mmCIF file of C-alpha atoms and ligand atoms in Angstrom:
data_model
loop_
_atom_site.group_PDB
_atom_site.id
_atom_site.type_symbol
_atom_site.label_atom_id
_atom_site.label_comp_id
_atom_site.label_asym_id
_atom_site.label_seq_id
_atom_site.Cartn_x
_atom_site.Cartn_y
_atom_site.Cartn_z
ATOM 1 C CA MET P 1 18.769 14.831 3.236
ATOM 2 C CA SER P 2 15.889 14.858 5.711
ATOM 3 C CA ARG P 3 13.335 13.486 3.259
ATOM 4 C CA PRO P 4 13.141 12.349 -0.378
ATOM 5 C CA ARG P 5 12.747 15.106 -2.944
ATOM 6 C CA LEU P 6 9.202 15.795 -4.050
ATOM 7 C CA GLY P 7 8.423 15.497 -7.731
ATOM 8 C CA PHE P 8 5.073 17.238 -8.107
ATOM 9 C CA ASN P 9 3.151 15.648 -10.959
ATOM 10 C CA VAL P 10 1.192 18.398 -12.763
ATOM 11 C CA ASP P 11 -0.852 16.079 -15.038
ATOM 12 C CA HIS P 12 -4.157 16.708 -13.302
ATOM 13 C CA ILE P 13 -3.788 20.473 -13.398
ATOM 14 C CA ALA P 14 -3.834 19.948 -17.149
ATOM 15 C CA THR P 15 -6.728 17.471 -16.816
ATOM 16 C CA VAL P 16 -8.961 20.235 -15.434
ATOM 17 C CA ARG P 17 -7.918 22.629 -18.181
ATOM 18 C CA GLN P 18 -8.482 20.044 -20.926
ATOM 19 C CA ALA P 19 -11.967 19.263 -19.561
ATOM 20 C CA ARG P 20 -13.021 22.541 -21.168
ATOM 21 C CA LEU P 21 -10.162 22.997 -23.630
ATOM 22 C CA ALA P 22 -9.602 26.252 -21.769
ATOM 23 C CA LEU P 23 -6.550 28.320 -20.817
ATOM 24 C CA TRP P 24 -6.873 27.699 -17.066
ATOM 25 C CA PRO P 25 -5.623 26.229 -14.858
ATOM 26 C CA ASP P 26 -2.159 26.349 -16.391
ATOM 27 C CA PRO P 27 0.268 23.636 -15.191
ATOM 28 C CA VAL P 28 3.192 25.932 -15.999
ATOM 29 C CA GLY P 29 2.092 28.645 -13.566
ATOM 30 C CA ILE P 30 1.034 26.131 -10.905
ATOM 31 C CA ALA P 31 4.411 24.382 -11.209
ATOM 32 C CA ALA P 32 6.139 27.677 -10.389
ATOM 33 C CA ILE P 33 4.063 28.063 -7.207
ATOM 34 C CA ALA P 34 4.806 24.440 -6.275
ATOM 35 C CA GLU P 35 8.529 25.070 -6.672
ATOM 36 C CA VAL P 36 8.371 28.177 -4.486
ATOM 37 C CA ALA P 37 6.493 26.092 -1.888
ATOM 38 C CA GLY P 38 9.353 23.567 -1.844
ATOM 39 C CA ALA P 39 8.840 20.937 -4.569
ATOM 40 C CA GLU P 40 12.294 20.148 -5.931
ATOM 41 C CA GLN P 41 11.076 18.528 -9.122
ATOM 42 C CA ILE P 42 8.242 18.886 -11.614
ATOM 43 C CA THR P 43 7.016 15.659 -13.164
ATOM 44 C CA LEU P 44 4.679 15.379 -16.121
ATOM 45 C CA HIS P 45 3.436 12.607 -18.357
ATOM 46 C CA LEU P 46 3.093 13.526 -22.006
ATOM 47 C CA ARG P 47 0.759 10.752 -23.109
ATOM 48 C CA GLU P 48 0.346 9.667 -26.682
ATOM 49 C CA ASP P 49 -3.341 10.676 -26.624
ATOM 50 C CA ARG P 50 -2.456 14.091 -25.087
ATOM 51 C CA ARG P 51 -5.374 13.717 -22.708
ATOM 52 C CA HIS P 52 -3.872 16.124 -20.163
ATOM 53 C CA VAL P 53 -0.376 17.538 -20.623
ATOM 54 C CA GLN P 54 0.255 19.117 -24.030
ATOM 55 C CA GLU P 55 3.526 19.660 -25.907
ATOM 56 C CA ARG P 56 3.184 23.365 -25.184
ATOM 57 C CA ASP P 57 3.255 22.644 -21.435
ATOM 58 C CA TYR P 58 6.395 20.577 -21.762
ATOM 59 C CA ALA P 59 8.162 23.152 -23.931
ATOM 60 C CA LEU P 60 7.318 25.984 -21.516
ATOM 61 C CA LEU P 61 8.219 23.991 -18.402
ATOM 62 C CA ARG P 62 11.640 23.304 -19.890
ATOM 63 C CA GLU P 63 12.145 27.072 -19.978
ATOM 64 C CA THR P 64 10.562 28.067 -16.672
ATOM 65 C CA LYS P 65 11.331 25.281 -14.190
ATOM 66 C CA LYS P 66 13.904 26.021 -11.540
ATOM 67 C CA GLY P 67 14.536 22.508 -10.193
ATOM 68 C CA LEU P 68 14.509 19.182 -12.013
ATOM 69 C CA LEU P 69 12.140 18.286 -14.831
ATOM 70 C CA ASN P 70 11.114 14.630 -15.025
ATOM 71 C CA LEU P 71 9.248 13.603 -18.160
ATOM 72 C CA GLU P 72 7.241 10.387 -17.947
ATOM 73 C CA MET P 73 6.739 8.860 -21.371
ATOM 74 C CA ALA P 74 6.244 5.667 -23.311
ATOM 75 C CA ALA P 75 9.286 4.501 -25.272
ATOM 76 C CA THR P 76 7.685 5.202 -28.645
ATOM 77 C CA PRO P 77 9.567 6.500 -31.708
ATOM 78 C CA ALA P 78 7.542 9.760 -31.671
ATOM 79 C CA MET P 79 8.280 10.489 -28.012
ATOM 80 C CA LEU P 80 11.956 9.598 -28.402
ATOM 81 C CA GLU P 81 12.232 11.961 -31.349
ATOM 82 C CA LEU P 82 10.661 14.748 -29.316
ATOM 83 C CA VAL P 83 12.874 14.369 -26.233
ATOM 84 C CA LEU P 84 16.090 13.940 -28.143
ATOM 85 C CA LYS P 85 15.366 17.374 -29.664
ATOM 86 C CA GLN P 86 14.097 18.895 -26.408
ATOM 87 C CA PRO P 87 15.676 16.966 -23.532
ATOM 88 C CA PRO P 88 14.433 17.133 -19.926
ATOM 89 C CA ASP P 89 16.712 16.459 -16.939
ATOM 90 C CA MET P 90 15.263 12.989 -16.534
ATOM 91 C CA VAL P 91 13.015 10.626 -18.435
ATOM 92 C CA THR P 92 10.938 8.008 -16.651
ATOM 93 C CA LEU P 93 9.844 5.349 -19.085
ATOM 94 C CA VAL P 94 6.348 4.079 -18.300
ATOM 95 C CA PRO P 95 3.960 1.630 -19.958
ATOM 96 C CA GLU P 96 1.020 3.294 -21.660
ATOM 97 C CA ARG P 97 -2.332 1.928 -22.703
ATOM 98 C CA ARG P 98 -4.968 4.172 -24.202
ATOM 99 C CA GLN P 99 -7.898 2.669 -22.300
ATOM 100 C CA GLU P 100 -6.353 3.038 -18.852
ATOM 101 C CA LEU P 101 -7.450 5.748 -16.412
ATOM 102 C CA THR P 102 -3.900 6.075 -15.155
ATOM 103 C CA THR P 103 -0.659 4.078 -15.406
ATOM 104 C CA GLU P 104 -1.794 0.690 -14.163
ATOM 105 C CA GLY P 105 1.379 -1.281 -13.648
ATOM 106 C CA GLY P 106 5.118 -1.069 -13.996
ATOM 107 C CA LEU P 107 7.072 -1.667 -17.190
ATOM 108 C CA ASP P 108 7.807 -5.296 -17.910
ATOM 109 C CA VAL P 109 11.513 -4.705 -18.466
ATOM 110 C CA VAL P 110 12.239 -8.441 -18.523
ATOM 111 C CA ALA P 111 9.850 -9.047 -21.424
ATOM 112 C CA HIS P 112 10.770 -5.933 -23.421
ATOM 113 C CA GLN P 113 14.507 -5.782 -22.768
ATOM 114 C CA GLU P 114 15.605 -5.357 -26.331
ATOM 115 C CA ALA P 115 13.329 -2.468 -27.287
ATOM 116 C CA LEU P 116 13.802 -0.718 -23.955
ATOM 117 C CA ALA P 117 17.589 -1.096 -24.099
ATOM 118 C CA LYS P 118 17.647 0.798 -27.389
ATOM 119 C CA ALA P 119 15.528 3.623 -25.957
ATOM 120 C CA VAL P 120 17.674 3.822 -22.808
ATOM 121 C CA GLN P 121 20.835 3.995 -24.871
ATOM 122 C CA MET P 122 19.478 6.797 -27.088
ATOM 123 C CA LEU P 123 18.447 8.830 -24.060
ATOM 124 C CA ARG P 124 21.710 8.299 -22.206
ATOM 125 C CA GLU P 125 23.719 9.308 -25.264
ATOM 126 C CA ARG P 126 21.865 12.638 -25.004
ATOM 127 C CA ASP P 127 22.912 12.894 -21.304
ATOM 128 C CA ILE P 128 19.361 12.377 -20.065
ATOM 129 C CA VAL P 129 19.087 10.506 -16.764
ATOM 130 C CA VAL P 130 16.902 7.448 -17.354
ATOM 131 C CA SER P 131 14.559 5.927 -14.803
ATOM 132 C CA LEU P 132 12.246 2.959 -15.379
ATOM 133 C CA PHE P 133 8.866 2.709 -13.650
ATOM 134 C CA VAL P 134 8.730 -0.877 -12.418
ATOM 135 C CA ASP P 135 6.870 -3.100 -9.997
ATOM 136 C CA PRO P 136 8.912 -3.821 -6.851
ATOM 137 C CA ARG P 137 10.226 -7.173 -8.066
ATOM 138 C CA PRO P 138 13.896 -8.273 -8.103
ATOM 139 C CA GLU P 139 13.868 -9.488 -11.687
ATOM 140 C CA GLN P 140 12.619 -6.099 -12.917
ATOM 141 C CA LEU P 141 15.391 -4.299 -11.039
ATOM 142 C CA GLU P 142 18.049 -6.615 -12.391
ATOM 143 C CA ALA P 143 16.767 -6.224 -15.947
ATOM 144 C CA SER P 144 16.704 -2.419 -15.493
ATOM 145 C CA LEU P 145 20.360 -2.442 -14.515
ATOM 146 C CA LYS P 146 21.237 -4.764 -17.376
ATOM 147 C CA ILE P 147 19.761 -2.462 -20.017
ATOM 148 C CA GLY P 148 21.574 0.610 -18.687
ATOM 149 C CA ALA P 149 19.000 2.518 -16.632
ATOM 150 C CA GLN P 150 20.488 4.661 -13.851
ATOM 151 C CA ARG P 151 17.347 4.713 -11.748
ATOM 152 C CA VAL P 152 14.059 2.964 -11.097
ATOM 153 C CA GLU P 153 10.756 4.301 -9.812
ATOM 154 C CA LEU P 154 8.990 1.670 -7.721
ATOM 155 C CA HIS P 155 5.259 1.362 -8.365
ATOM 156 C CA THR P 156 3.480 1.941 -5.041
ATOM 157 C CA GLY P 157 -0.039 1.344 -6.393
ATOM 158 C CA CYS P 158 -0.576 -2.063 -4.724
ATOM 159 C CA TYR P 159 0.569 -0.672 -1.366
ATOM 160 C CA CYS P 160 -1.718 2.371 -1.712
ATOM 161 C CA ASN P 161 -4.768 0.392 -2.831
ATOM 162 C CA GLU P 162 -4.492 -2.287 -0.147
ATOM 163 C CA THR P 163 -7.030 -1.675 2.639
ATOM 164 C CA HIS P 164 -6.228 -4.731 4.774
ATOM 165 C CA SER P 165 -3.555 -3.632 7.286
ATOM 166 C CA GLN P 166 -1.494 -6.850 7.302
ATOM 167 C CA ARG P 167 -1.508 -7.102 3.533
ATOM 168 C CA ARG P 168 -0.606 -3.424 3.257
ATOM 169 C CA LEU P 169 2.337 -3.992 5.580
ATOM 170 C CA LYS P 170 3.459 -6.826 3.315
ATOM 171 C CA GLU P 171 3.306 -4.505 0.301
ATOM 172 C CA GLN P 172 5.276 -1.905 2.238
ATOM 173 C CA GLN P 173 7.938 -4.510 3.049
ATOM 174 C CA ARG P 174 8.046 -5.575 -0.590
ATOM 175 C CA ILE P 175 8.738 -1.980 -1.616
ATOM 176 C CA HIS P 176 11.422 -1.624 1.041
ATOM 177 C CA GLU P 177 13.150 -4.831 -0.033
ATOM 178 C CA ALA P 178 13.082 -3.648 -3.637
ATOM 179 C CA ALA P 179 14.478 -0.232 -2.631
ATOM 180 C CA ARG P 180 17.351 -1.919 -0.761
ATOM 181 C CA HIS P 181 17.984 -4.206 -3.703
ATOM 182 C CA ALA P 182 18.012 -1.264 -6.126
ATOM 183 C CA LEU P 183 20.595 0.502 -4.011
ATOM 184 C CA GLN P 184 22.749 -2.635 -3.787
ATOM 185 C CA LEU P 185 22.676 -2.815 -7.580
ATOM 186 C CA GLY P 186 23.764 0.825 -7.777
ATOM 187 C CA LEU P 187 20.409 2.076 -9.072
ATOM 188 C CA GLY P 188 18.916 5.322 -7.779
ATOM 189 C CA CYS P 189 15.468 4.691 -6.367
ATOM 190 C CA ALA P 190 12.246 6.715 -6.587
ATOM 191 C CA ALA P 191 8.702 5.647 -5.743
ATOM 192 C CA GLY P 192 5.241 6.780 -6.684
ATOM 193 C CA HIS P 193 1.657 6.227 -7.741
ATOM 194 C CA GLY P 194 -1.298 6.607 -5.409
ATOM 195 C CA LEU P 195 0.673 8.214 -2.590
ATOM 196 C CA ASP P 196 -1.345 10.584 -0.408
ATOM 197 C CA TYR P 197 -1.130 12.459 2.879
ATOM 198 C CA ALA P 198 -2.154 9.394 4.899
ATOM 199 C CA ASN P 199 0.013 6.713 3.284
ATOM 200 C CA VAL P 200 3.204 8.536 2.269
ATOM 201 C CA ALA P 201 5.119 8.464 5.587
ATOM 202 C CA PRO P 202 6.315 4.804 5.585
ATOM 203 C CA ILE P 203 7.558 5.134 1.999
ATOM 204 C CA ALA P 204 9.242 8.498 2.617
ATOM 205 C CA ALA P 205 10.936 7.002 5.692
ATOM 206 C CA MET P 206 12.857 4.500 3.528
ATOM 207 C CA VAL P 207 16.323 6.009 3.331
ATOM 208 C CA GLU P 208 16.993 4.165 0.070
ATOM 209 C CA VAL P 209 14.226 6.182 -1.661
ATOM 210 C CA ASP P 210 15.450 9.619 -2.713
ATOM 211 C CA GLU P 211 12.461 10.817 -4.769
ATOM 212 C CA LEU P 212 8.663 10.577 -4.604
ATOM 213 C CA ASN P 213 6.445 11.508 -7.538
ATOM 214 C CA ILE P 214 3.013 12.571 -6.356
ATOM 215 C CA GLY P 215 0.178 14.170 -8.294
ATOM 216 C CA HIS P 216 -3.467 13.376 -7.698
ATOM 217 C CA SER P 217 -3.585 13.740 -3.923
ATOM 218 C CA ILE P 218 -1.800 17.100 -3.991
ATOM 219 C CA VAL P 219 -4.006 18.472 -6.771
ATOM 220 C CA ALA P 220 -7.146 17.274 -4.929
ATOM 221 C CA ARG P 221 -6.060 18.901 -1.662
ATOM 222 C CA ALA P 222 -5.110 22.102 -3.464
ATOM 223 C CA LEU P 223 -8.785 22.603 -4.351
ATOM 224 C CA TYR P 224 -9.449 22.981 -0.633
ATOM 225 C CA VAL P 225 -6.367 24.754 0.661
ATOM 226 C CA GLY P 226 -4.481 26.100 -2.361
ATOM 227 C CA ILE P 227 -1.436 24.667 -4.061
ATOM 228 C CA GLU P 228 1.164 26.265 -1.769
ATOM 229 C CA ARG P 229 -0.418 24.797 1.377
ATOM 230 C CA ALA P 230 -0.985 21.428 -0.328
ATOM 231 C CA ILE P 231 2.710 21.153 -1.267
ATOM 232 C CA LYS P 232 3.900 22.273 2.168
ATOM 233 C CA ASP P 233 1.580 19.786 3.906
ATOM 234 C CA MET P 234 2.946 16.972 1.739
ATOM 235 C CA LEU P 235 6.550 17.975 2.445
ATOM 236 C CA GLN P 236 5.725 17.837 6.153
ATOM 237 C CA CYS P 237 4.260 14.323 5.788
ATOM 238 C CA MET P 238 7.440 13.241 3.967
ATOM 239 C CA LEU P 239 9.796 14.152 6.814
ATOM 240 C CA ARG P 240 11.687 11.163 8.148
ATOM 241 C CA PRO P 241 10.992 10.316 11.801
ATOM 242 C CA SER P 242 14.555 11.152 12.870
ATOM 243 C CA ASP P 243 14.217 14.634 11.380
ATOM 244 C CA LYS P 244 10.942 15.639 12.961
ATOM 245 C CA PRO P 245 11.337 18.329 15.655
HETATM 246 N N1 PXP W 1 4.730 8.028 -10.970
HETATM 247 C C1 PXP W 1 4.338 7.562 -12.191
HETATM 248 C C2 PXP W 1 5.315 6.790 -12.997
HETATM 249 C C3 PXP W 1 3.045 7.829 -12.681
HETATM 250 O O1 PXP W 1 2.685 7.360 -13.894
HETATM 251 C C4 PXP W 1 2.165 8.599 -11.901
HETATM 252 C C5 PXP W 1 0.795 8.914 -12.425
HETATM 253 O O2 PXP W 1 0.911 9.723 -13.537
HETATM 254 C C6 PXP W 1 2.609 9.073 -10.655
HETATM 255 C C7 PXP W 1 3.892 8.740 -10.202
HETATM 256 C C8 PXP W 1 1.749 9.920 -9.787
HETATM 257 O O3 PXP W 1 0.656 9.203 -9.334
HETATM 258 P P1 PXP W 1 -0.493 9.909 -8.504
HETATM 259 O O4 PXP W 1 -1.144 10.915 -9.417
HETATM 260 O O5 PXP W 1 -1.385 8.791 -8.119
HETATM 261 O O6 PXP W 1 0.169 10.593 -7.335
#
């Protein structure tokens, strides 16, 4: 493949709608346009506080999506009950704190092995692919493998937030080392959080990374150029150097 697949995160389409508890914009309709524009996956985070995506969005997206559906969720009993009844293609388990603006760090799989292992097992028994959102650290990858996850999503937040060029390069190298390590362990490897049009290329160029989940930057750009253009521009930025014309 010439680039990783794009998982378009529709959370902030729902954020705008929920700001007025209105009908528009509808993440379900926008997801369809994003898929036509080339996004291979729709990603959404059904948070416990339902601050953006609602159960209705998830239920409808299960019916209407054409590509893959990746549900980000906390490993809570309520969420597990919901997805075992209405499974997506893939679940990405994420940490969740009510006060946070967005997911602030990866799961501490090492510290919560026992509880997470049970959740992973339940999901896998239902044939759901399980990914764990983790910081790019070897011990988190090894613990992810140990508890039965098939994939990891590497947290790119530190790389994206770093403004000092040398330190950013270090973060980039840390992500690449983790991606290589994941592959050596036999784990599929995604990445995401904070990726935008300016910083995505070095991460997309890592051949070990087969999926990027990107939301905020695409939604922000769509306000200027429309969702179709915003998706296509991102897909262009994700092309690997060897594949550029
Ligand atoms: N991946 C995960 C696990 C996330 O929690 C989020 C944010 O919801 C994203 C990717 C997308 O991040 P952003 O909106 O910054 O592109």
